[in-house]
mmCIF file of N, CA and C and ligand atoms in Angstrom:
data_model
loop_
_atom_site.group_PDB
_atom_site.id
_atom_site.type_symbol
_atom_site.label_atom_id
_atom_site.label_comp_id
_atom_site.label_asym_id
_atom_site.label_seq_id
_atom_site.Cartn_x
_atom_site.Cartn_y
_atom_site.Cartn_z
ATOM 1 N N MET A 290 55.272 -65.973 16.724
ATOM 2 C CA MET A 290 55.582 -65.093 17.857
ATOM 3 C C MET A 290 56.799 -64.252 17.507
ATOM 4 N N ALA A 291 56.597 -62.961 17.315
ATOM 5 C CA ALA A 291 57.681 -62.089 16.884
ATOM 6 C C ALA A 291 58.613 -61.747 18.036
ATOM 7 N N LYS A 292 58.009 -61.531 19.194
ATOM 8 C CA LYS A 292 58.826 -61.146 20.346
ATOM 9 C C LYS A 292 59.208 -62.381 21.140
ATOM 10 N N PRO A 293 60.336 -62.327 21.831
ATOM 11 C CA PRO A 293 60.674 -63.460 22.699
ATOM 12 C C PRO A 293 59.645 -63.570 23.825
ATOM 13 N N PRO A 294 59.344 -64.787 24.234
ATOM 14 C CA PRO A 294 58.333 -64.959 25.293
ATOM 15 C C PRO A 294 58.816 -64.347 26.613
ATOM 16 N N PRO A 295 57.911 -63.752 27.391
ATOM 17 C CA PRO A 295 58.300 -63.174 28.686
ATOM 18 C C PRO A 295 58.697 -64.251 29.697
ATOM 19 N N GLN A 296 59.400 -63.822 30.702
ATOM 20 C CA GLN A 296 59.922 -64.726 31.742
ATOM 21 C C GLN A 296 58.855 -65.650 32.322
ATOM 22 N N ASN A 297 57.677 -65.098 32.637
ATOM 23 C CA ASN A 297 56.658 -65.940 33.281
ATOM 24 C C ASN A 297 56.181 -67.053 32.345
ATOM 25 N N GLU A 298 56.188 -66.770 31.041
ATOM 26 C CA GLU A 298 55.791 -67.832 30.099
ATOM 27 C C GLU A 298 56.865 -68.897 29.991
ATOM 28 N N LEU A 299 58.111 -68.446 30.067
ATOM 29 C CA LEU A 299 59.202 -69.431 30.040
ATOM 30 C C LEU A 299 59.126 -70.333 31.272
ATOM 31 N N GLU A 300 58.783 -69.736 32.391
ATOM 32 C CA GLU A 300 58.677 -70.540 33.614
ATOM 33 C C GLU A 300 57.515 -71.523 33.534
ATOM 34 N N ALA A 301 56.402 -71.060 32.989
ATOM 35 C CA ALA A 301 55.255 -71.950 32.820
ATOM 36 C C ALA A 301 55.600 -73.058 31.826
ATOM 37 N N TYR A 302 56.403 -72.685 30.828
ATOM 38 C CA TYR A 302 56.854 -73.672 29.845
ATOM 39 C C TYR A 302 57.667 -74.766 30.529
ATOM 40 N N LEU A 303 58.564 -74.347 31.394
ATOM 41 C CA LEU A 303 59.385 -75.323 32.136
ATOM 42 C C LEU A 303 58.514 -76.228 32.988
ATOM 43 N N ASP A 304 57.452 -75.675 33.518
ATOM 44 C CA ASP A 304 56.536 -76.451 34.353
ATOM 45 C C ASP A 304 55.577 -77.292 33.518
ATOM 46 N N GLU A 305 55.647 -77.114 32.200
ATOM 47 C CA GLU A 305 54.681 -77.741 31.297
ATOM 48 C C GLU A 305 53.262 -77.401 31.728
ATOM 49 N N ALA A 306 53.089 -76.117 32.106
ATOM 50 C CA ALA A 306 51.794 -75.677 32.622
ATOM 51 C C ALA A 306 51.017 -74.864 31.589
ATOM 52 N N LEU A 307 51.400 -74.990 30.324
ATOM 53 C CA LEU A 307 50.699 -74.246 29.277
ATOM 54 C C LEU A 307 49.929 -75.208 28.384
ATOM 55 N N PRO A 308 48.867 -74.703 27.737
ATOM 56 C CA PRO A 308 48.161 -75.542 26.758
ATOM 57 C C PRO A 308 49.119 -75.943 25.632
ATOM 58 N N PRO A 309 48.885 -77.089 24.999
ATOM 59 C CA PRO A 309 49.816 -77.604 23.973
ATOM 60 C C PRO A 309 50.159 -76.598 22.878
ATOM 61 N N ASP A 310 49.185 -75.795 22.434
ATOM 62 C CA ASP A 310 49.510 -74.863 21.337
ATOM 63 C C ASP A 310 50.462 -73.772 21.812
ATOM 64 N N GLU A 311 50.335 -73.361 23.089
ATOM 65 C CA GLU A 311 51.264 -72.348 23.615
ATOM 66 C C GLU A 311 52.643 -72.937 23.852
ATOM 67 N N MET A 312 52.672 -74.213 24.261
ATOM 68 C CA MET A 312 53.959 -74.895 24.410
ATOM 69 C C MET A 312 54.674 -74.896 23.059
ATOM 70 N N ALA A 313 53.920 -75.192 22.006
ATOM 71 C CA ALA A 313 54.494 -75.255 20.661
ATOM 72 C C ALA A 313 54.983 -73.873 20.222
ATOM 73 N N GLN A 314 54.221 -72.839 20.554
ATOM 74 C CA GLN A 314 54.614 -71.469 20.206
ATOM 75 C C GLN A 314 55.934 -71.105 20.860
ATOM 76 N N ILE A 315 56.074 -71.500 22.105
ATOM 77 C CA ILE A 315 57.311 -71.159 22.814
ATOM 78 C C ILE A 315 58.488 -71.940 22.247
ATOM 79 N N GLU A 316 58.241 -73.204 21.910
ATOM 80 C CA GLU A 316 59.317 -73.976 21.284
ATOM 81 C C GLU A 316 59.762 -73.312 19.988
ATOM 82 N N HIS A 317 58.785 -72.826 19.255
ATOM 83 C CA HIS A 317 59.069 -72.111 18.017
ATOM 84 C C HIS A 317 59.890 -70.854 18.310
ATOM 85 N N ALA A 318 59.456 -70.088 19.312
ATOM 86 C CA ALA A 318 60.144 -68.846 19.672
ATOM 87 C C ALA A 318 61.571 -69.130 20.140
ATOM 88 N N LEU A 319 61.760 -70.258 20.814
ATOM 89 C CA LEU A 319 63.094 -70.591 21.321
ATOM 90 C C LEU A 319 64.077 -70.804 20.174
ATOM 91 N N ARG A 320 63.546 -71.352 19.074
ATOM 92 C CA ARG A 320 64.424 -71.572 17.930
ATOM 93 C C ARG A 320 64.856 -70.246 17.304
ATOM 94 N N ARG A 321 63.970 -69.242 17.414
ATOM 95 C CA ARG A 321 64.292 -67.956 16.782
ATOM 96 C C ARG A 321 65.005 -67.005 17.744
ATOM 97 N N HIS A 322 64.926 -67.285 18.984
ATOM 98 C CA HIS A 322 65.536 -66.384 19.974
ATOM 99 C C HIS A 322 66.481 -67.158 20.886
ATOM 100 N N PRO A 323 67.708 -67.313 20.438
ATOM 101 C CA PRO A 323 68.673 -68.090 21.242
ATOM 102 C C PRO A 323 68.840 -67.533 22.648
ATOM 103 N N GLU A 324 68.630 -66.229 22.804
ATOM 104 C CA GLU A 324 68.813 -65.636 24.137
ATOM 105 C C GLU A 324 67.796 -66.206 25.130
ATOM 106 N N CYS A 325 66.642 -66.654 24.590
ATOM 107 C CA CYS A 325 65.629 -67.259 25.466
ATOM 108 C C CYS A 325 66.088 -68.600 26.007
ATOM 109 N N VAL A 326 66.861 -69.296 25.219
ATOM 110 C CA VAL A 326 67.376 -70.586 25.686
ATOM 111 C C VAL A 326 68.295 -70.347 26.874
ATOM 112 N N GLU A 327 69.085 -69.268 26.765
ATOM 113 C CA GLU A 327 69.957 -68.912 27.892
ATOM 114 C C GLU A 327 69.128 -68.549 29.118
ATOM 115 N N GLN A 328 68.030 -67.838 28.852
ATOM 116 C CA GLN A 328 67.150 -67.439 29.952
ATOM 117 C C GLN A 328 66.557 -68.688 30.630
ATOM 118 N N LEU A 329 66.149 -69.650 29.795
ATOM 119 C CA LEU A 329 65.614 -70.909 30.332
ATOM 120 C C LEU A 329 66.656 -71.612 31.199
ATOM 121 N N ALA A 330 67.877 -71.618 30.696
ATOM 122 C CA ALA A 330 68.960 -72.268 31.445
ATOM 123 C C ALA A 330 69.165 -71.565 32.777
ATOM 124 N N ALA A 331 69.046 -70.221 32.751
ATOM 125 C CA ALA A 331 69.222 -69.447 33.982
ATOM 126 C C ALA A 331 68.104 -69.777 34.978
ATOM 127 N N ILE A 332 66.880 -69.907 34.475
ATOM 128 C CA ILE A 332 65.752 -70.249 35.352
ATOM 129 C C ILE A 332 65.989 -71.624 35.983
ATOM 130 N N ASN A 333 66.439 -72.545 35.148
ATOM 131 C CA ASN A 333 66.714 -73.890 35.636
ATOM 132 C C ASN A 333 67.794 -73.904 36.715
ATOM 133 N N ALA A 334 68.837 -73.112 36.484
ATOM 134 C CA ALA A 334 69.944 -73.058 37.440
ATOM 135 C C ALA A 334 69.449 -72.481 38.761
ATOM 136 N N ARG A 335 68.615 -71.466 38.681
ATOM 137 C CA ARG A 335 68.068 -70.836 39.874
ATOM 138 C C ARG A 335 67.202 -71.838 40.642
ATOM 139 N N ARG A 336 66.437 -72.631 39.900
ATOM 140 C CA ARG A 336 65.585 -73.628 40.549
ATOM 141 C C ARG A 336 66.408 -74.698 41.222
ATOM 142 N N ASP A 337 67.509 -75.081 40.544
ATOM 143 C CA ASP A 337 68.390 -76.076 41.152
ATOM 144 C C ASP A 337 68.917 -75.567 42.478
ATOM 145 N N ALA A 338 69.079 -74.239 42.550
ATOM 146 C CA ALA A 338 69.579 -73.641 43.785
ATOM 147 C C ALA A 338 68.461 -73.513 44.828
ATOM 148 N N GLY A 339 67.269 -73.935 44.473
ATOM 149 C CA GLY A 339 66.168 -73.943 45.436
ATOM 150 C C GLY A 339 65.407 -72.633 45.519
ATOM 151 N N VAL A 340 65.601 -71.758 44.544
ATOM 152 C CA VAL A 340 64.891 -70.484 44.562
ATOM 153 C C VAL A 340 63.664 -70.579 43.653
ATOM 154 N N HIS A 341 62.511 -70.292 44.217
ATOM 155 C CA HIS A 341 61.289 -70.358 43.423
ATOM 156 C C HIS A 341 60.517 -69.051 43.553
ATOM 157 N N THR A 342 60.013 -68.584 42.443
ATOM 158 C CA THR A 342 59.174 -67.392 42.517
ATOM 159 C C THR A 342 57.802 -67.780 43.047
ATOM 160 N N VAL A 343 57.075 -66.797 43.535
ATOM 161 C CA VAL A 343 55.720 -67.042 44.026
ATOM 162 C C VAL A 343 54.868 -67.660 42.912
ATOM 163 N N GLY A 344 55.098 -67.188 41.693
ATOM 164 C CA GLY A 344 54.340 -67.711 40.552
ATOM 165 C C GLY A 344 54.554 -69.197 40.347
ATOM 166 N N GLU A 345 55.800 -69.623 40.511
ATOM 167 C CA GLU A 345 56.095 -71.051 40.357
ATOM 168 C C GLU A 345 55.395 -71.872 41.431
ATOM 169 N N ILE A 346 55.485 -71.373 42.646
ATOM 170 C CA ILE A 346 54.874 -72.102 43.767
ATOM 171 C C ILE A 346 53.362 -72.157 43.578
ATOM 172 N N TRP A 347 52.828 -71.035 43.170
ATOM 173 C CA TRP A 347 51.388 -70.950 42.919
ATOM 174 C C TRP A 347 50.946 -71.986 41.898
ATOM 175 N N ARG A 348 51.658 -72.039 40.761
ATOM 176 C CA ARG A 348 51.280 -72.991 39.712
ATOM 177 C C ARG A 348 51.375 -74.416 40.213
ATOM 178 N N ARG A 349 52.444 -74.686 40.920
ATOM 179 C CA ARG A 349 52.644 -76.049 41.406
ATOM 180 C C ARG A 349 51.491 -76.483 42.317
ATOM 181 N N HIS A 350 51.079 -75.555 43.175
ATOM 182 C CA HIS A 350 50.037 -75.942 44.122
ATOM 183 C C HIS A 350 48.651 -75.895 43.525
ATOM 184 N N ARG A 351 48.492 -75.065 42.524
ATOM 185 C CA ARG A 351 47.170 -75.029 41.899
ATOM 186 C C ARG A 351 46.896 -76.357 41.209
ATOM 187 N N LEU A 352 47.980 -76.980 40.724
ATOM 188 C CA LEU A 352 47.811 -78.287 40.094
ATOM 189 C C LEU A 352 47.270 -79.299 41.093
ATOM 190 N N SER A 353 47.521 -79.030 42.363
ATOM 191 C CA SER A 353 47.073 -79.995 43.360
ATOM 192 C C SER A 353 45.930 -79.435 44.204
ATOM 193 N N CYS A 354 45.039 -78.651 43.594
ATOM 194 C CA CYS A 354 43.850 -78.162 44.294
ATOM 195 C C CYS A 354 43.048 -79.353 44.808
ATOM 196 N N PRO A 355 42.645 -79.314 46.081
ATOM 197 C CA PRO A 355 41.769 -80.379 46.564
ATOM 198 C C PRO A 355 40.398 -80.298 45.891
ATOM 199 N N SER A 356 39.714 -81.422 45.828
ATOM 200 C CA SER A 356 38.368 -81.422 45.264
ATOM 201 C C SER A 356 37.430 -80.703 46.238
ATOM 202 N N ARG A 357 36.269 -80.326 45.727
ATOM 203 C CA ARG A 357 35.291 -79.645 46.566
ATOM 204 C C ARG A 357 34.858 -80.557 47.731
ATOM 205 N N GLN A 358 34.782 -81.821 47.428
ATOM 206 C CA GLN A 358 34.385 -82.771 48.462
ATOM 207 C C GLN A 358 35.449 -82.837 49.571
ATOM 208 N N GLN A 359 36.715 -82.799 49.177
ATOM 209 C CA GLN A 359 37.789 -82.783 50.173
ATOM 210 C C GLN A 359 37.733 -81.513 51.006
ATOM 211 N N LEU A 360 37.421 -80.383 50.345
ATOM 212 C CA LEU A 360 37.299 -79.123 51.080
ATOM 213 C C LEU A 360 36.163 -79.206 52.095
ATOM 214 N N GLY A 361 35.068 -79.845 51.693
ATOM 215 C CA GLY A 361 33.938 -80.018 52.600
ATOM 216 C C GLY A 361 34.337 -80.859 53.800
ATOM 217 N N SER A 362 35.055 -81.929 53.564
ATOM 218 C CA SER A 362 35.525 -82.786 54.646
ATOM 219 C C SER A 362 36.485 -82.026 55.548
ATOM 220 N N TYR A 363 37.305 -81.174 54.917
ATOM 221 C CA TYR A 363 38.274 -80.370 55.659
ATOM 222 C C TYR A 363 37.557 -79.450 56.651
ATOM 223 N N LEU A 364 36.517 -78.782 56.165
ATOM 224 C CA LEU A 364 35.733 -77.877 57.015
ATOM 225 C C LEU A 364 35.155 -78.624 58.210
ATOM 226 N N LEU A 365 34.743 -79.856 57.967
ATOM 227 C CA LEU A 365 34.077 -80.636 59.008
ATOM 228 C C LEU A 365 35.065 -81.427 59.853
ATOM 229 N N GLY A 366 36.339 -81.261 59.566
ATOM 230 C CA GLY A 366 37.351 -81.972 60.342
ATOM 231 C C GLY A 366 37.373 -83.464 60.085
ATOM 232 N N GLY A 367 36.957 -83.876 58.893
ATOM 233 C CA GLY A 367 36.859 -85.305 58.610
ATOM 234 C C GLY A 367 37.977 -85.849 57.745
ATOM 235 N N LEU A 368 39.129 -85.161 57.730
ATOM 236 C CA LEU A 368 40.227 -85.631 56.882
ATOM 237 C C LEU A 368 41.396 -86.134 57.727
ATOM 238 N N PRO A 369 42.173 -87.067 57.158
ATOM 239 C CA PRO A 369 43.418 -87.464 57.829
ATOM 240 C C PRO A 369 44.331 -86.229 57.970
ATOM 241 N N ASP A 370 45.157 -86.193 59.013
ATOM 242 C CA ASP A 370 46.002 -85.023 59.299
ATOM 243 C C ASP A 370 46.828 -84.570 58.100
ATOM 244 N N GLU A 371 47.406 -85.531 57.399
ATOM 245 C CA GLU A 371 48.302 -85.185 56.306
ATOM 246 C C GLU A 371 47.575 -84.395 55.221
ATOM 247 N N LEU A 372 46.389 -84.852 54.874
ATOM 248 C CA LEU A 372 45.611 -84.175 53.839
ATOM 249 C C LEU A 372 45.096 -82.823 54.351
ATOM 250 N N ALA A 373 44.681 -82.794 55.616
ATOM 251 C CA ALA A 373 44.207 -81.536 56.204
ATOM 252 C C ALA A 373 45.337 -80.503 56.220
ATOM 253 N N ASP A 374 46.552 -80.945 56.550
ATOM 254 C CA ASP A 374 47.709 -80.043 56.553
ATOM 255 C C ASP A 374 47.984 -79.509 55.157
ATOM 256 N N HIS A 375 47.869 -80.399 54.186
ATOM 257 C CA HIS A 375 48.101 -79.987 52.806
ATOM 258 C C HIS A 375 47.090 -78.913 52.399
ATOM 259 N N ILE A 376 45.833 -79.109 52.770
ATOM 260 C CA ILE A 376 44.798 -78.146 52.389
ATOM 261 C C ILE A 376 45.011 -76.827 53.130
ATOM 262 N N ALA A 377 45.375 -76.901 54.410
ATOM 263 C CA ALA A 377 45.631 -75.675 55.173
ATOM 264 C C ALA A 377 46.762 -74.882 54.514
ATOM 265 N N PHE A 378 47.800 -75.579 54.102
ATOM 266 C CA PHE A 378 48.927 -74.924 53.432
ATOM 267 C C PHE A 378 48.475 -74.300 52.116
ATOM 268 N N HIS A 379 47.734 -75.089 51.373
ATOM 269 C CA HIS A 379 47.258 -74.669 50.055
ATOM 270 C C HIS A 379 46.395 -73.409 50.162
ATOM 271 N N VAL A 380 45.504 -73.390 51.133
ATOM 272 C CA VAL A 380 44.545 -72.289 51.247
ATOM 273 C C VAL A 380 45.163 -71.086 51.968
ATOM 274 N N ASP A 381 45.861 -71.347 53.091
ATOM 275 C CA ASP A 381 46.336 -70.237 53.919
ATOM 276 C C ASP A 381 47.693 -69.700 53.477
ATOM 277 N N MET A 382 48.624 -70.603 53.163
ATOM 278 C CA MET A 382 49.970 -70.158 52.816
ATOM 279 C C MET A 382 50.079 -69.796 51.340
ATOM 280 N N VAL A 383 49.625 -70.677 50.493
ATOM 281 C CA VAL A 383 49.674 -70.390 49.060
ATOM 282 C C VAL A 383 48.600 -69.364 48.707
ATOM 283 N N GLY A 384 47.507 -69.373 49.488
ATOM 284 C CA GLY A 384 46.446 -68.397 49.269
ATOM 285 C C GLY A 384 45.670 -68.661 47.988
ATOM 286 N N CYS A 385 45.369 -69.941 47.731
ATOM 287 C CA CYS A 385 44.625 -70.278 46.513
ATOM 288 C C CYS A 385 43.226 -69.655 46.578
ATOM 289 N N ARG A 386 42.990 -68.725 45.686
ATOM 290 C CA ARG A 386 41.725 -67.987 45.743
ATOM 291 C C ARG A 386 40.537 -68.848 45.316
ATOM 292 N N ILE A 387 40.815 -69.815 44.464
ATOM 293 C CA ILE A 387 39.742 -70.714 44.024
ATOM 294 C C ILE A 387 39.229 -71.522 45.216
ATOM 295 N N CYS A 388 40.165 -72.072 45.975
ATOM 296 C CA CYS A 388 39.775 -72.887 47.129
ATOM 297 C C CYS A 388 39.229 -72.021 48.253
ATOM 298 N N GLN A 389 39.786 -70.825 48.429
ATOM 299 C CA GLN A 389 39.241 -69.929 49.451
ATOM 300 C C GLN A 389 37.771 -69.631 49.153
ATOM 301 N N ALA A 390 37.478 -69.383 47.901
ATOM 302 C CA ALA A 390 36.096 -69.093 47.508
ATOM 303 C C ALA A 390 35.206 -70.307 47.743
ATOM 304 N N SER A 391 35.719 -71.492 47.436
ATOM 305 C CA SER A 391 34.941 -72.714 47.667
ATOM 306 C C SER A 391 34.645 -72.894 49.149
ATOM 307 N N LEU A 392 35.649 -72.619 49.983
ATOM 308 C CA LEU A 392 35.449 -72.783 51.426
ATOM 309 C C LEU A 392 34.406 -71.800 51.950
ATOM 310 N N ILE A 393 34.469 -70.571 51.464
ATOM 311 C CA ILE A 393 33.487 -69.567 51.886
ATOM 312 C C ILE A 393 32.087 -70.029 51.482
ATOM 313 N N ASP A 394 31.980 -70.528 50.274
ATOM 314 C CA ASP A 394 30.697 -71.015 49.775
ATOM 315 C C ASP A 394 30.198 -72.199 50.606
ATOM 316 N N LEU A 395 31.101 -73.132 50.892
ATOM 317 C CA LEU A 395 30.724 -74.307 51.680
ATOM 318 C C LEU A 395 30.282 -73.906 53.091
ATOM 319 N N ARG A 396 31.010 -72.951 53.694
ATOM 320 C CA ARG A 396 30.640 -72.473 55.033
ATOM 321 C C ARG A 396 29.263 -71.832 55.025
ATOM 322 N N ARG A 397 28.990 -71.073 53.980
ATOM 323 C CA ARG A 397 27.715 -70.373 53.868
ATOM 324 C C ARG A 397 26.571 -71.387 53.783
ATOM 325 N N ARG A 398 26.762 -72.414 52.976
ATOM 326 C CA ARG A 398 25.733 -73.451 52.846
ATOM 327 C C ARG A 398 25.502 -74.170 54.164
ATOM 328 N N GLU A 399 26.607 -74.405 54.850
ATOM 329 C CA GLU A 399 26.559 -75.065 56.152
ATOM 330 C C GLU A 399 25.676 -74.264 57.107
ATOM 331 N N ALA A 400 25.878 -72.937 57.107
ATOM 332 C CA ALA A 400 25.148 -72.064 58.019
ATOM 333 C C ALA A 400 23.658 -72.025 57.668
ATOM 334 N N GLU A 401 23.381 -72.166 56.388
ATOM 335 C CA GLU A 401 21.993 -72.057 55.938
ATOM 336 C C GLU A 401 21.151 -73.276 56.295
ATOM 337 N N ALA A 402 21.717 -74.439 56.156
ATOM 338 C CA ALA A 402 20.914 -75.654 56.294
ATOM 339 C C ALA A 402 21.629 -76.724 57.121
ATOM 340 N N PRO A 403 21.502 -76.633 58.431
ATOM 341 C CA PRO A 403 22.215 -77.587 59.301
ATOM 342 C C PRO A 403 21.856 -79.050 59.026
ATOM 343 N N GLU A 404 20.587 -79.322 58.720
ATOM 344 C CA GLU A 404 20.218 -80.734 58.536
ATOM 345 C C GLU A 404 20.776 -81.291 57.226
ATOM 346 N N VAL A 405 20.863 -80.432 56.219
ATOM 347 C CA VAL A 405 21.508 -80.845 54.963
ATOM 348 C C VAL A 405 22.989 -81.076 55.220
ATOM 349 N N ALA A 406 23.568 -80.194 56.019
ATOM 350 C CA ALA A 406 24.991 -80.312 56.348
ATOM 351 C C ALA A 406 25.270 -81.624 57.062
ATOM 352 N N GLU A 407 24.349 -82.042 57.909
ATOM 353 C CA GLU A 407 24.540 -83.283 58.652
ATOM 354 C C GLU A 407 24.614 -84.474 57.695
ATOM 355 N N THR A 408 23.720 -84.485 56.715
ATOM 356 C CA THR A 408 23.751 -85.539 55.705
ATOM 357 C C THR A 408 25.075 -85.509 54.952
ATOM 358 N N ARG A 409 25.501 -84.270 54.617
ATOM 359 C CA ARG A 409 26.732 -84.125 53.847
ATOM 360 C C ARG A 409 27.927 -84.558 54.696
ATOM 361 N N ARG A 410 27.848 -84.237 55.998
ATOM 362 C CA ARG A 410 28.924 -84.615 56.904
ATOM 363 C C ARG A 410 29.153 -86.130 56.859
ATOM 364 N N ARG A 411 28.043 -86.862 56.919
ATOM 365 C CA ARG A 411 28.171 -88.325 56.884
ATOM 366 C C ARG A 411 28.774 -88.769 55.557
ATOM 367 N N LYS A 412 28.296 -88.152 54.488
ATOM 368 C CA LYS A 412 28.774 -88.519 53.167
ATOM 369 C C LYS A 412 30.278 -88.253 53.054
ATOM 370 N N TYR A 413 30.713 -87.083 53.534
ATOM 371 C CA TYR A 413 32.131 -86.726 53.451
ATOM 372 C C TYR A 413 32.986 -87.675 54.265
ATOM 373 N N PHE A 414 32.490 -88.029 55.456
ATOM 374 C CA PHE A 414 33.276 -88.940 56.283
ATOM 375 C C PHE A 414 33.440 -90.282 55.585
ATOM 376 N N GLN A 415 32.348 -90.721 54.966
ATOM 377 C CA GLN A 415 32.421 -92.003 54.266
ATOM 378 C C GLN A 415 33.409 -91.922 53.104
ATOM 379 N N SER A 416 33.281 -90.822 52.310
ATOM 380 C CA SER A 416 34.112 -90.751 51.115
ATOM 381 C C SER A 416 35.563 -90.493 51.463
ATOM 382 N N SER A 417 35.813 -89.785 52.571
ATOM 383 C CA SER A 417 37.201 -89.487 52.894
ATOM 384 C C SER A 417 37.888 -90.696 53.530
ATOM 385 N N ALA A 418 37.108 -91.710 53.884
ATOM 386 C CA ALA A 418 37.716 -92.939 54.396
ATOM 387 C C ALA A 418 38.657 -93.535 53.359
ATOM 388 N N GLY A 419 38.352 -93.242 52.085
ATOM 389 C CA GLY A 419 39.197 -93.746 51.003
ATOM 390 C C GLY A 419 40.598 -93.165 51.003
ATOM 391 N N TYR A 420 40.823 -92.038 51.710
ATOM 392 C CA TYR A 420 42.158 -91.422 51.715
ATOM 393 C C TYR A 420 43.033 -91.940 52.833
ATOM 394 N N LEU A 421 42.455 -92.746 53.697
ATOM 395 C CA LEU A 421 43.228 -93.228 54.848
ATOM 396 C C LEU A 421 44.203 -94.319 54.433
HETATM 397 ZN ZN1 ZN B 365 43.227 -74.437 45.196
#
């Protein structure tokens, strides 16, 4: 890597949110670009102060995407409050596009086949009992 890594890559590096080979590339770049180490330290200091970029928050929450089955239970109101709140935050506040798309898809299927949905509803309620 000839150029120093950009800020967003350094942040992903701090989050350990990169594939191993990219993590290694950045470690390599850090050895050649001391100014990046300072930048990393600055990012860390900012985080200690409680300031997070949207990108950081996004990555953190994407790591905790609910499963499709949990999303299905969420739609049907079959989740414990805590998990339902987490999903509402994840989808509405963080705006996870992956989960938004899953919810749209799940809603569409629901509308198409009510009797299939009923079977799925029972299944989701049973499986979500494990989260209680
Ligand atoms: Zn998600």
